[in-house]
Coordinates of C-alpha atoms in Angstrom, one line a residue:
M231 CA -189.1 65.6 -7.8
K232 CA -188.5 62.4 -6.1
N233 CA -189.6 60.3 -9.4
Y234 CA -186.9 62.5 -11.3
Q235 CA -184.4 61.8 -8.9
Q236 CA -185.0 58.0 -9.1
R237 CA -184.8 58.2 -12.8
L238 CA -181.5 60.0 -12.5
M239 CA -180.3 57.1 -10.1
I240 CA -180.9 54.7 -13.2
V241 CA -178.5 56.6 -15.4
P242 CA -175.1 55.2 -13.9
L243 CA -176.6 51.7 -14.1
L244 CA -177.5 52.0 -17.9
I245 CA -173.9 53.6 -18.7
C246 CA -172.5 50.5 -16.9
I247 CA -174.6 47.9 -18.6
F248 CA -173.9 49.4 -22.1
L249 CA -170.2 49.7 -21.4
S250 CA -170.2 46.0 -20.0
S251 CA -172.1 44.9 -23.2
V252 CA -169.3 46.7 -25.5
A253 CA -166.6 45.1 -23.4
I254 CA -168.0 41.6 -23.5
F255 CA -168.4 42.0 -27.3
Q256 CA -164.9 43.0 -27.7
Y257 CA -163.7 40.2 -25.5
I258 CA -165.7 37.8 -27.9
K259 CA -164.2 39.2 -30.9
I260 CA -160.6 39.0 -29.3
D261 CA -161.4 35.3 -28.3
N262 CA -162.2 34.6 -32.1
I263 CA -158.8 35.9 -33.1
R264 CA -157.2 33.5 -30.5
Q265 CA -159.3 30.8 -31.7
E266 CA -158.4 31.6 -35.4
W267 CA -154.8 31.6 -34.4
S268 CA -155.1 28.3 -32.5
Q269 CA -156.6 26.8 -35.6
Y270 CA -154.1 28.0 -37.8
L271 CA -151.3 26.5 -35.5
N272 CA -153.3 23.2 -35.5
T273 CA -154.0 23.0 -39.2
V274 CA -150.9 24.7 -40.9
D275 CA -148.0 24.3 -38.7
S276 CA -148.7 20.9 -37.5
K277 CA -149.1 19.4 -40.6
G278 CA -146.2 21.3 -42.1
L279 CA -143.9 19.7 -39.6
L280 CA -145.3 16.1 -40.7
Y281 CA -144.7 17.0 -44.4
G282 CA -141.1 18.3 -43.9
E283 CA -140.4 15.0 -41.8
L284 CA -141.7 12.9 -44.5
K285 CA -139.7 15.1 -47.3
D286 CA -136.8 14.4 -45.1
T287 CA -137.4 10.6 -44.8
L288 CA -137.8 10.0 -48.4
G289 CA -135.4 12.6 -50.0
F290 CA -131.5 12.8 -50.5
G291 CA -129.9 10.7 -47.7
G292 CA -133.1 9.2 -47.1
A293 CA -135.1 6.1 -48.2
H294 CA -134.9 6.9 -52.1
H295 CA -131.1 7.4 -51.8
A296 CA -130.7 4.2 -50.0
F297 CA -132.9 2.3 -52.4
K298 CA -130.7 3.6 -55.5
N299 CA -127.7 2.7 -53.7
Y300 CA -128.9 -0.8 -52.8
I301 CA -129.6 -1.4 -56.7
L302 CA -126.1 -0.1 -57.6
R303 CA -123.9 -1.6 -54.9
G304 CA -126.3 -4.5 -53.9
S305 CA -125.1 -4.0 -50.1
E306 CA -127.8 -5.3 -47.8
R307 CA -127.0 -2.4 -45.5
Y308 CA -128.5 -0.1 -47.9
S309 CA -131.6 -2.4 -48.4
K310 CA -132.2 -2.5 -44.6
F311 CA -131.8 1.3 -44.4
A312 CA -134.2 1.9 -47.4
S313 CA -136.7 -0.8 -45.9
E314 CA -136.8 1.1 -42.3
S315 CA -136.9 4.6 -43.9
M316 CA -140.0 3.5 -46.2
E317 CA -141.7 2.0 -43.1
N318 CA -141.0 5.5 -41.4
A319 CA -142.4 7.2 -44.3
L320 CA -145.6 5.0 -44.3
N321 CA -146.1 5.6 -40.7
I322 CA -146.0 9.4 -41.3
L323 CA -148.5 9.0 -43.9
N324 CA -150.7 7.0 -41.9
E325 CA -150.4 9.8 -39.1
L326 CA -151.6 12.4 -41.7
E327 CA -154.4 10.2 -43.0
R328 CA -155.8 9.9 -39.4
N329 CA -155.5 13.7 -38.9
P330 CA -159.1 15.1 -38.7
T331 CA -158.0 18.5 -40.2
I332 CA -156.9 16.9 -43.6
T333 CA -159.3 17.9 -46.4
P334 CA -160.2 15.4 -49.1
E335 CA -157.9 17.0 -51.7
E336 CA -155.1 16.6 -49.4
F337 CA -156.1 13.1 -48.6
V338 CA -155.9 12.2 -52.3
H339 CA -152.2 13.6 -52.5
I340 CA -151.1 12.1 -49.4
Q341 CA -152.5 8.5 -50.9
N342 CA -150.3 9.1 -54.1
I343 CA -147.1 9.4 -52.1
Y344 CA -148.3 6.6 -49.9
S345 CA -148.8 4.3 -52.9
T346 CA -145.4 5.4 -54.4
V347 CA -143.7 4.6 -51.2
Q348 CA -145.2 1.3 -50.9
K349 CA -144.3 0.4 -54.3
Y350 CA -140.6 1.3 -53.6
K351 CA -140.7 -0.7 -50.4
D352 CA -142.1 -3.9 -52.4
N353 CA -139.6 -3.6 -54.9
I354 CA -136.7 -4.0 -52.3
S355 CA -137.6 -7.6 -52.1
I356 CA -137.8 -7.8 -56.0
A357 CA -134.6 -6.1 -56.3
R358 CA -133.0 -8.7 -53.9
N359 CA -134.5 -11.8 -56.0
L360 CA -133.2 -10.4 -59.3
R361 CA -129.8 -9.7 -58.0
E362 CA -129.5 -13.2 -56.7
Q363 CA -130.7 -14.5 -60.1
G364 CA -127.6 -12.6 -61.5
Y365 CA -129.5 -9.9 -63.1
S366 CA -127.6 -7.1 -64.3
I367 CA -128.0 -3.6 -62.6
R368 CA -129.4 -2.2 -65.8
R369 CA -132.1 -5.2 -65.9
I370 CA -132.8 -4.7 -62.1
D371 CA -133.4 -1.1 -62.5
E372 CA -135.7 -1.6 -65.5
N373 CA -137.9 -4.2 -63.4
V374 CA -138.2 -2.0 -60.2
K375 CA -138.4 1.2 -61.8
V376 CA -141.4 3.4 -60.0
D377 CA -143.1 6.2 -61.4
D378 CA -142.4 9.1 -59.2
D379 CA -144.3 11.7 -60.9
P380 CA -147.6 11.5 -58.8
A381 CA -145.6 11.5 -55.7
I382 CA -143.5 14.6 -56.9
E383 CA -146.8 16.3 -58.1
A384 CA -148.3 15.6 -54.7
F385 CA -145.4 17.2 -52.7
N386 CA -145.6 20.2 -55.0
W387 CA -149.3 20.5 -54.5
L388 CA -149.0 20.1 -50.7
K389 CA -146.1 22.8 -50.6
N390 CA -148.2 25.2 -52.4
N391 CA -151.2 24.4 -50.5
Q392 CA -149.4 24.9 -47.2
A393 CA -148.3 28.3 -48.4
A394 CA -151.9 29.0 -49.5
L395 CA -153.4 28.0 -46.0
K396 CA -151.0 30.2 -44.5
V397 CA -152.0 33.2 -46.5
E398 CA -155.7 32.3 -45.9
A399 CA -155.2 31.9 -42.2
T400 CA -153.3 35.2 -41.9
A401 CA -156.2 37.0 -44.0
R402 CA -158.8 35.5 -41.7
I403 CA -156.8 36.7 -38.7
K404 CA -156.3 40.3 -40.2
S405 CA -160.0 40.3 -41.0
A406 CA -160.9 39.2 -37.4
E407 CA -158.6 41.8 -36.1
N408 CA -160.1 44.5 -38.4
D409 CA -163.7 43.5 -37.3
A410 CA -162.4 43.7 -33.7
K411 CA -161.2 47.3 -34.2
V412 CA -164.3 48.2 -36.2
A413 CA -166.4 47.2 -33.3
L414 CA -164.4 48.8 -30.7
F415 CA -164.6 52.0 -32.7
M416 CA -168.3 51.8 -33.2
G417 CA -168.5 50.9 -29.4
L418 CA -166.6 53.8 -28.5
I419 CA -168.7 56.2 -30.7
L420 CA -171.8 54.7 -29.6
S421 CA -170.6 55.0 -25.9
T422 CA -169.7 58.4 -26.4
I423 CA -172.9 59.4 -28.0
F424 CA -174.8 57.6 -25.3
I425 CA -172.9 59.3 -22.5
F426 CA -173.2 62.6 -23.9
S427 CA -176.9 62.1 -24.6
I428 CA -177.6 61.1 -20.8
T429 CA -175.1 63.9 -19.7
Y430 CA -176.9 66.4 -21.8
Y431 CA -180.5 65.2 -20.6
T432 CA -179.4 65.2 -16.9
S433 CA -177.7 68.5 -17.1
V434 CA -180.8 70.0 -18.8
K435 CA -183.0 68.5 -16.0
L436 CA -180.8 69.5 -13.2
V437 CA -180.7 73.2 -14.7
E438 CA -184.5 72.9 -14.8
A439 CA -184.6 71.5 -11.3
K440 CA -181.9 74.4 -10.1
I441 CA -184.1 77.0 -11.9
K442 CA -187.2 75.7 -10.3
A443 CA -185.5 75.5 -6.7
E444 CA -184.3 79.0 -7.3
S445 CA -187.7 80.3 -8.3
V446 CA -189.2 78.6 -5.1
A447 CA -186.2 80.2 -2.9
N448 CA -186.7 83.5 -4.4
L449 CA -190.5 83.5 -4.0
K450 CA -189.9 82.3 -0.4
S451 CA -187.3 85.2 0.0
N452 CA -189.7 87.7 -1.5
F453 CA -192.5 86.5 0.7
L454 CA -190.4 86.8 3.8
A455 CA -189.1 90.1 3.0
N456 CA -192.6 91.6 2.2
M457 CA -194.1 90.0 5.3
S458 CA -191.2 91.3 7.3
H459 CA -191.8 94.8 5.8
E460 CA -195.4 94.8 6.3
I461 CA -195.0 93.6 10.0
R462 CA -192.3 95.9 10.8
T463 CA -194.0 99.0 9.6
P464 CA -197.0 98.7 12.1
L465 CA -194.3 97.4 14.7
N466 CA -192.3 100.4 14.3
G467 CA -195.4 102.6 15.4
I468 CA -196.1 100.3 18.1
I469 CA -192.5 100.4 19.6
G470 CA -191.8 104.0 18.7
F471 CA -195.1 105.3 20.2
T472 CA -194.7 103.2 23.4
G473 CA -191.2 104.7 23.7
I474 CA -192.6 108.2 23.5
L475 CA -195.5 107.4 25.9
S476 CA -192.9 106.0 28.4
D477 CA -191.6 109.6 28.6
L478 CA -194.8 111.2 29.5
K479 CA -196.2 111.6 33.0
L480 CA -198.2 108.7 33.4
S481 CA -199.5 106.6 36.4
T482 CA -197.6 103.7 37.6
E483 CA -199.8 101.2 36.3
A484 CA -199.8 102.8 33.0
K485 CA -196.4 103.1 32.8
E486 CA -196.1 99.5 33.5
Q487 CA -198.6 98.5 30.9
V488 CA -196.7 100.7 28.3
R489 CA -193.6 98.9 29.3
Y490 CA -195.2 95.5 28.6
I491 CA -196.3 96.7 25.1
K492 CA -192.9 97.8 24.3
E493 CA -191.4 94.5 25.3
C494 CA -193.9 92.6 23.4
G495 CA -193.0 94.7 20.2
E496 CA -189.4 94.2 20.8
S497 CA -189.9 90.3 21.3
L498 CA -191.8 90.2 18.0
A499 CA -189.0 92.2 16.2
A500 CA -186.6 89.8 17.7
I501 CA -188.7 86.8 16.2
I502 CA -189.0 88.3 12.9
N503 CA -185.0 89.0 12.9
D504 CA -184.4 85.4 13.8
I505 CA -186.8 84.1 10.8
L506 CA -185.0 86.3 8.4
D507 CA -181.4 85.1 9.6
F508 CA -182.8 81.7 9.3
S509 CA -184.0 82.3 5.8
K510 CA -180.7 83.8 4.7
I511 CA -178.6 80.7 6.4
S512 CA -181.0 78.3 4.5
A513 CA -180.6 79.9 1.3
G514 CA -176.7 80.1 1.7
K515 CA -176.8 83.9 1.7
L516 CA -175.1 84.4 5.0
S517 CA -172.1 86.7 4.6
I518 CA -169.6 87.9 7.0
V519 CA -168.1 91.3 6.5
K520 CA -164.8 92.2 8.1
S521 CA -164.1 95.6 9.3
N522 CA -162.1 97.2 12.2
F523 CA -163.8 97.4 15.5
N524 CA -163.1 97.7 19.2
I525 CA -163.6 94.3 20.8
R526 CA -163.9 95.7 24.3
N527 CA -166.6 98.3 23.2
C528 CA -168.4 95.7 21.3
V529 CA -168.7 93.1 24.3
F530 CA -169.5 96.0 26.8
S531 CA -172.2 97.6 24.8
T532 CA -173.7 94.1 24.2
I533 CA -173.7 93.4 27.8
H534 CA -175.1 96.7 28.9
I535 CA -178.3 96.1 26.9
F536 CA -179.1 93.7 29.9
D537 CA -178.4 96.0 32.5
H538 CA -181.9 97.0 33.7
I539 CA -183.0 93.4 33.8
T540 CA -180.2 91.8 35.7
T541 CA -180.2 94.9 38.2
S542 CA -184.0 94.4 38.7
R543 CA -183.6 90.8 39.4
G544 CA -180.6 91.1 41.5
I545 CA -178.4 89.2 39.1
D546 CA -174.6 89.7 39.2
L547 CA -173.3 90.6 35.7
K548 CA -169.6 89.9 35.4
I549 CA -167.2 90.8 32.8
D550 CA -163.7 89.5 32.4
I551 CA -161.7 90.5 29.2
E552 CA -158.0 89.4 29.1
S553 CA -155.6 92.4 29.0
D554 CA -153.4 91.0 26.1
I555 CA -156.3 91.0 23.7
P556 CA -155.7 94.3 21.6
D557 CA -158.5 96.9 21.5
I558 CA -158.8 97.1 17.7
L559 CA -159.2 94.0 15.6
S560 CA -160.7 93.0 12.3
G561 CA -163.8 90.8 12.0
D562 CA -167.6 91.1 11.7
S563 CA -168.7 93.0 14.9
L564 CA -172.3 92.8 14.1
R565 CA -172.5 89.1 13.9
L566 CA -170.1 88.9 17.0
K567 CA -172.9 91.2 18.8
Q568 CA -175.7 88.9 17.4
V569 CA -174.1 85.7 19.0
L570 CA -173.3 87.5 22.2
T571 CA -176.9 88.9 22.5
N572 CA -178.4 85.6 21.9
L573 CA -176.3 83.8 24.5
I574 CA -176.5 86.5 27.2
G575 CA -180.3 87.1 26.6
N576 CA -180.8 83.1 27.1
A577 CA -178.5 83.4 30.2
V578 CA -180.9 86.4 31.5
K579 CA -184.0 84.4 30.5
F580 CA -183.3 81.5 32.3
T581 CA -181.5 82.7 35.3
E582 CA -183.8 84.0 38.2
K583 CA -181.0 84.6 40.6
G584 CA -177.2 84.2 41.0
S585 CA -174.8 85.4 38.5
I586 CA -173.9 85.7 34.6
E587 CA -170.4 85.7 33.7
V588 CA -168.7 86.6 30.3
K589 CA -165.2 85.9 29.8
V590 CA -163.0 86.5 26.7
K591 CA -159.4 85.1 26.2
V592 CA -157.0 84.4 23.3
V593 CA -156.6 80.8 22.5
Q594 CA -154.5 81.1 19.5
K595 CA -152.4 84.0 17.9
S596 CA -149.9 85.0 15.3
D597 CA -148.9 88.2 13.7
S598 CA -151.8 88.2 11.4
Y599 CA -154.8 86.9 13.5
Y600 CA -156.2 86.1 16.9
K601 CA -158.5 83.4 17.7
L602 CA -160.7 84.3 20.6
Q603 CA -162.7 82.1 23.0
F604 CA -166.0 83.5 24.5
K605 CA -167.6 82.0 27.5
V606 CA -170.9 82.9 28.7
K607 CA -171.8 81.2 32.0
D608 CA -174.9 81.5 34.2
T609 CA -176.5 80.0 37.4
G610 CA -179.8 79.3 35.4
I611 CA -181.9 76.2 35.3
G612 CA -179.6 74.3 33.3
I613 CA -180.2 71.8 30.4
G614 CA -180.3 68.0 30.5
P615 CA -177.9 65.8 28.6
E616 CA -180.7 64.6 26.0
A617 CA -181.7 68.3 25.5
Q618 CA -177.9 69.4 24.9
A619 CA -177.6 66.9 21.9
R620 CA -180.2 68.6 20.1
L621 CA -179.8 72.1 21.3
F622 CA -178.3 73.6 18.2
H623 CA -180.9 72.2 15.8
S624 CA -183.4 74.5 14.1
F625 CA -186.8 75.0 16.2
E626 CA -185.4 73.0 19.3
Q627 CA -185.6 73.8 23.0
A628 CA -184.8 72.2 26.0
D629 CA -188.3 71.0 26.3
V630 CA -191.9 72.2 25.5
S631 CA -192.4 73.4 28.9
T632 CA -189.4 75.7 28.4
S633 CA -190.9 77.3 25.1
R634 CA -194.3 77.9 26.9
K635 CA -192.8 79.4 30.1
Y636 CA -189.9 81.4 28.5
G637 CA -191.1 81.8 24.9
G638 CA -188.8 81.9 21.8
T639 CA -188.6 80.2 18.4
G640 CA -185.8 77.8 19.1
L641 CA -183.7 79.4 16.2
G642 CA -181.3 81.6 18.3
L643 CA -178.9 78.8 18.9
S644 CA -179.1 77.4 15.6
I645 CA -178.5 80.6 14.0
S646 CA -175.7 81.4 16.3
K647 CA -174.0 78.2 15.6
K648 CA -174.0 78.9 11.9
L649 CA -172.7 82.5 12.5
V650 CA -169.8 81.1 14.7
E651 CA -169.0 78.6 12.1
A652 CA -169.0 81.5 9.4
M653 CA -166.6 83.3 11.6
G654 CA -164.2 80.4 11.5
G655 CA -164.8 79.1 15.1
E656 CA -167.1 76.5 16.8
I657 CA -169.5 76.5 19.8
S658 CA -170.5 74.0 22.4
V659 CA -172.2 73.9 25.8
S660 CA -171.7 72.1 29.1
S661 CA -174.6 72.2 31.5
E662 CA -176.1 70.6 34.4
K663 CA -179.7 70.5 35.2
G664 CA -180.6 72.9 38.2
I665 CA -177.0 74.1 38.2
G666 CA -176.5 76.4 35.3
S667 CA -175.0 76.4 31.9
E668 CA -171.8 77.3 30.1
F669 CA -171.7 78.3 26.4
T670 CA -168.2 78.4 24.8
F671 CA -167.4 79.6 21.3
S672 CA -164.6 80.9 19.5
I673 CA -164.1 83.1 16.5
M674 CA -161.3 84.2 14.0
T675 CA -160.3 87.8 14.2
Y676 CA -157.4 89.3 12.3
A677 CA -155.0 92.2 12.6
P678 CA -156.7 95.5 12.0
E679 CA -156.8 96.8 8.3
E680 CA -155.5 100.2 7.4
E681 CA -158.4 102.2 6.5
A682 CA -158.4 105.5 4.6
A683 CA -159.9 108.5 6.8
P684 CA -163.5 108.7 5.7
V685 CA -164.2 111.8 3.4
Q686 CA -167.1 113.9 4.7
K687 CA -169.1 116.2 2.8
K688 CA -168.7 119.8 3.9
V689 CA -172.1 121.6 4.0
E690 CA -171.4 125.4 4.4
R691 CA -174.6 126.8 6.4
G692 CA -172.7 129.2 8.8
L693 CA -170.8 129.0 11.9
N694 CA -173.5 129.4 14.7
T695 CA -175.6 126.7 13.6
N696 CA -178.1 125.2 16.1
Y697 CA -180.9 122.5 15.8
D698 CA -183.3 125.0 14.2
D699 CA -180.7 125.6 11.6
F700 CA -180.4 121.8 10.6
K701 CA -183.1 121.1 7.9
I702 CA -184.4 117.6 7.5
L703 CA -186.5 116.2 4.9
V704 CA -188.4 113.0 5.6
A705 CA -190.1 111.1 2.7
E706 CA -192.7 108.5 4.2
D707 CA -195.9 107.5 2.9
N708 CA -197.4 105.7 6.0
K709 CA -199.2 108.1 8.2
V710 CA -198.4 106.3 11.4
N711 CA -194.7 106.5 10.6
Q712 CA -195.0 110.2 9.6
L713 CA -196.3 111.0 13.0
L714 CA -193.7 108.9 14.9
V715 CA -190.8 110.4 12.9
K716 CA -192.2 113.8 13.8
K717 CA -192.7 113.1 17.4
L718 CA -189.0 111.5 17.6
L719 CA -187.6 114.6 16.0
Q720 CA -189.5 117.0 18.2
K721 CA -188.4 114.9 21.2
L722 CA -184.7 115.1 20.1
G723 CA -185.0 118.9 19.7
Y724 CA -185.3 119.2 16.0
T725 CA -188.0 121.4 14.6
N726 CA -186.8 122.6 11.1
F727 CA -188.2 119.4 9.2
K728 CA -190.6 118.7 6.4
I729 CA -192.4 115.4 5.5
V730 CA -193.5 114.2 2.2
D731 CA -195.5 111.2 1.0
N732 CA -193.1 110.0 -1.7
G733 CA -189.8 110.3 -3.7
K734 CA -191.3 112.6 -6.4
L735 CA -192.5 115.0 -3.6
A736 CA -189.0 114.9 -1.9
I737 CA -187.3 116.0 -5.2
E738 CA -190.1 118.8 -5.6
A739 CA -189.3 120.0 -2.0
L740 CA -185.6 119.8 -2.7
N741 CA -185.9 121.9 -5.8
E742 CA -187.8 124.6 -3.8
E743 CA -185.4 124.7 -0.6
D744 CA -182.1 123.1 0.6
F745 CA -181.9 120.4 3.4
H746 CA -179.1 119.1 5.1
L747 CA -180.5 115.3 5.6
I748 CA -182.9 113.3 4.0
L749 CA -184.8 110.4 5.5
M750 CA -186.0 108.3 2.8
D751 CA -188.5 105.3 2.9
I752 CA -187.9 102.8 0.2
Q753 CA -191.3 101.7 -0.6
M754 CA -193.4 104.4 -1.6
P755 CA -196.0 105.0 -4.2
V756 CA -195.5 107.2 -7.3
M757 CA -191.7 107.3 -7.0
D758 CA -189.9 104.8 -4.6
G759 CA -186.9 105.8 -2.5
Y760 CA -184.2 104.1 -4.8
E761 CA -185.3 106.0 -7.9
A762 CA -185.6 109.4 -5.7
A763 CA -181.9 108.6 -4.3
R764 CA -180.6 108.2 -8.0
T765 CA -181.9 111.4 -9.2
I766 CA -180.8 113.5 -6.1
I767 CA -177.2 112.0 -6.5
K768 CA -177.3 112.7 -10.2
Y769 CA -178.4 116.3 -10.2
W770 CA -177.4 117.6 -6.9
K771 CA -173.5 117.5 -6.8
D772 CA -170.9 117.8 -4.0
E773 CA -171.7 120.3 -1.2
K774 CA -175.2 120.9 -2.7
R775 CA -176.3 117.2 -2.1
P776 CA -177.7 116.4 1.2
F777 CA -177.0 113.3 3.1
I778 CA -179.3 110.5 2.3
Y779 CA -180.4 108.0 4.8
A780 CA -182.7 105.1 4.1
L781 CA -185.3 104.7 6.8
S782 CA -187.0 101.3 5.9
A783 CA -188.6 98.4 7.1
N784 CA -186.7 96.2 4.3
V785 CA -183.9 94.7 6.3
M786 CA -182.7 92.0 3.9
E787 CA -178.9 92.3 3.1
E788 CA -179.7 92.7 -0.7
D789 CA -182.0 95.9 0.3
K790 CA -178.9 97.3 2.1
R791 CA -176.3 96.5 -0.5
K792 CA -178.5 97.9 -3.1
A793 CA -178.8 101.3 -1.1
R794 CA -175.2 101.3 -0.7
E795 CA -174.3 100.6 -4.5
I796 CA -177.1 103.6 -5.4
G797 CA -175.1 105.9 -3.0
F798 CA -177.3 106.1 0.2
D799 CA -174.9 107.5 3.2
G800 CA -176.6 105.0 5.6
Y801 CA -179.5 102.8 6.5
I802 CA -181.8 103.0 9.5
Q803 CA -184.0 99.9 10.0
K804 CA -187.6 99.9 11.2
P805 CA -188.5 99.5 14.0
I806 CA -186.4 102.8 14.8
D807 CA -183.6 102.3 17.4
V808 CA -184.2 105.9 19.1
D809 CA -180.4 105.9 20.0
E810 CA -179.2 105.1 16.7
F811 CA -181.5 107.6 15.2
S812 CA -180.4 110.3 17.5
Q813 CA -176.6 109.5 16.8
V814 CA -177.2 109.8 13.0
L815 CA -178.8 113.2 13.6
E816 CA -176.1 114.6 15.9
R817 CA -173.3 113.3 13.7
H818 CA -174.5 115.1 10.6
Q819 CA -175.7 118.1 12.4
D820 CA -172.0 118.4 13.9
V821 CA -170.5 118.1 10.3
M822 CA -173.0 120.8 9.1
A823 CA -171.7 122.9 12.0

């Protein structure tokens, strides 16, 4: 994976180099156009100016005109002007001859003009001598007559050549421009193809990496789910039977040993829950479910879990909830309980004497929401500054000795931080070694949502129903769990129940007699709980259908969601909480009655 990431890092560099090469190539082509244009100015326009100046010097009003006037009129003024004009023309021709861009053919025509102008200049002195000797104008004109045809032909050729040079230069510029456009177009096409290819290749590799990562994540998730199920199944027996044993008449020593076993089982269950939560958070599958709940009941019920411990240690457990907080709010009460349980549990764990105080107040509110702040303060061992900095990191505790003495995975606070952030709040700690700690966190809660009254199935079984009339079907393949459920039902006063080993036998039992409630394990041989529930929901309609509760060690959110989607009426997870188990039975026994 590392090598693949390194290869991907080269991709932007290659794209930049390629596009830079295209840009440099285009710049060179544009520079060639500029040079072509500059050459055109130097070779065409500059010579054209000299040719124009030469023509003006020699033409009408210039040297040739002054030369003819001198012959006709004999005025030295014309002779002088003609001589100066001829001299200027010769200078221009000399300048043209020295021009490095003059071609040999142009040079020949310039020489023809030069020789003609030189003859005119020489003939000025001849005409003067002839006039002094008394020659007639006609005789003078005949003697100084110069053949203009080579010069006229040269002028015409140079004129046409200038036009040809201009056309040629324009064509070369146009060609260079077209070449640049073609090169640019090809560069764009090649760049597009190149970038598309790289993007496609990168996308394919990223998809492959994503699929691979998801596969690994699913394997990890499935492994954790399976391990959780396999550990919870015997753990359910350990915790359940120790709970039943504790109700029996035992010696003081035996009762204490049973209590130790139960506490160890509950600690192991808590560790499993932490690992599963941490796995869900790492996989980005943490979900917050909003529903209406009583904030005071939520806080009090959580705190009362620790009453027996704080009472036995003589720790004063205080609760202060501001009176202006509404009783009913909307939020995730289960996640809030989880955070409170972790923080209060830590406070109890690290406080040998003194007090633990829980405060709840409103720090921000509007018509639609309440931001609540919770403080859990203890007089425990406290936390040093260095440990506070890494306290909310995964698998971190204050120090190694803390883990040895008090136990724990170091995941609780990390999970609490993620849960608090998911509920729109933040968490912090202030502590002093040997004095105590204060954890502060906030969450967003909302005005209660209107909820439709739950529709309860009416099961007609008579008006004078007692526990004996309430019929329960248990589908459970594990013999230990079968015995545990049997003992729990008998302990709670329910005697009219039947236990089967799988979902198929549950359907057969339902075909033989009616039941009010089915407790259905999920993972069973022959037919699992999901398939059995689907069959029952499909073929047993309305009042004939019993309530179906999942009774499973599968505690992943995906399992619970699947059960809800199939139509289960509830979910009891293992290890079984006796109070929750009792409430479910009583609730549905009351509905039946």
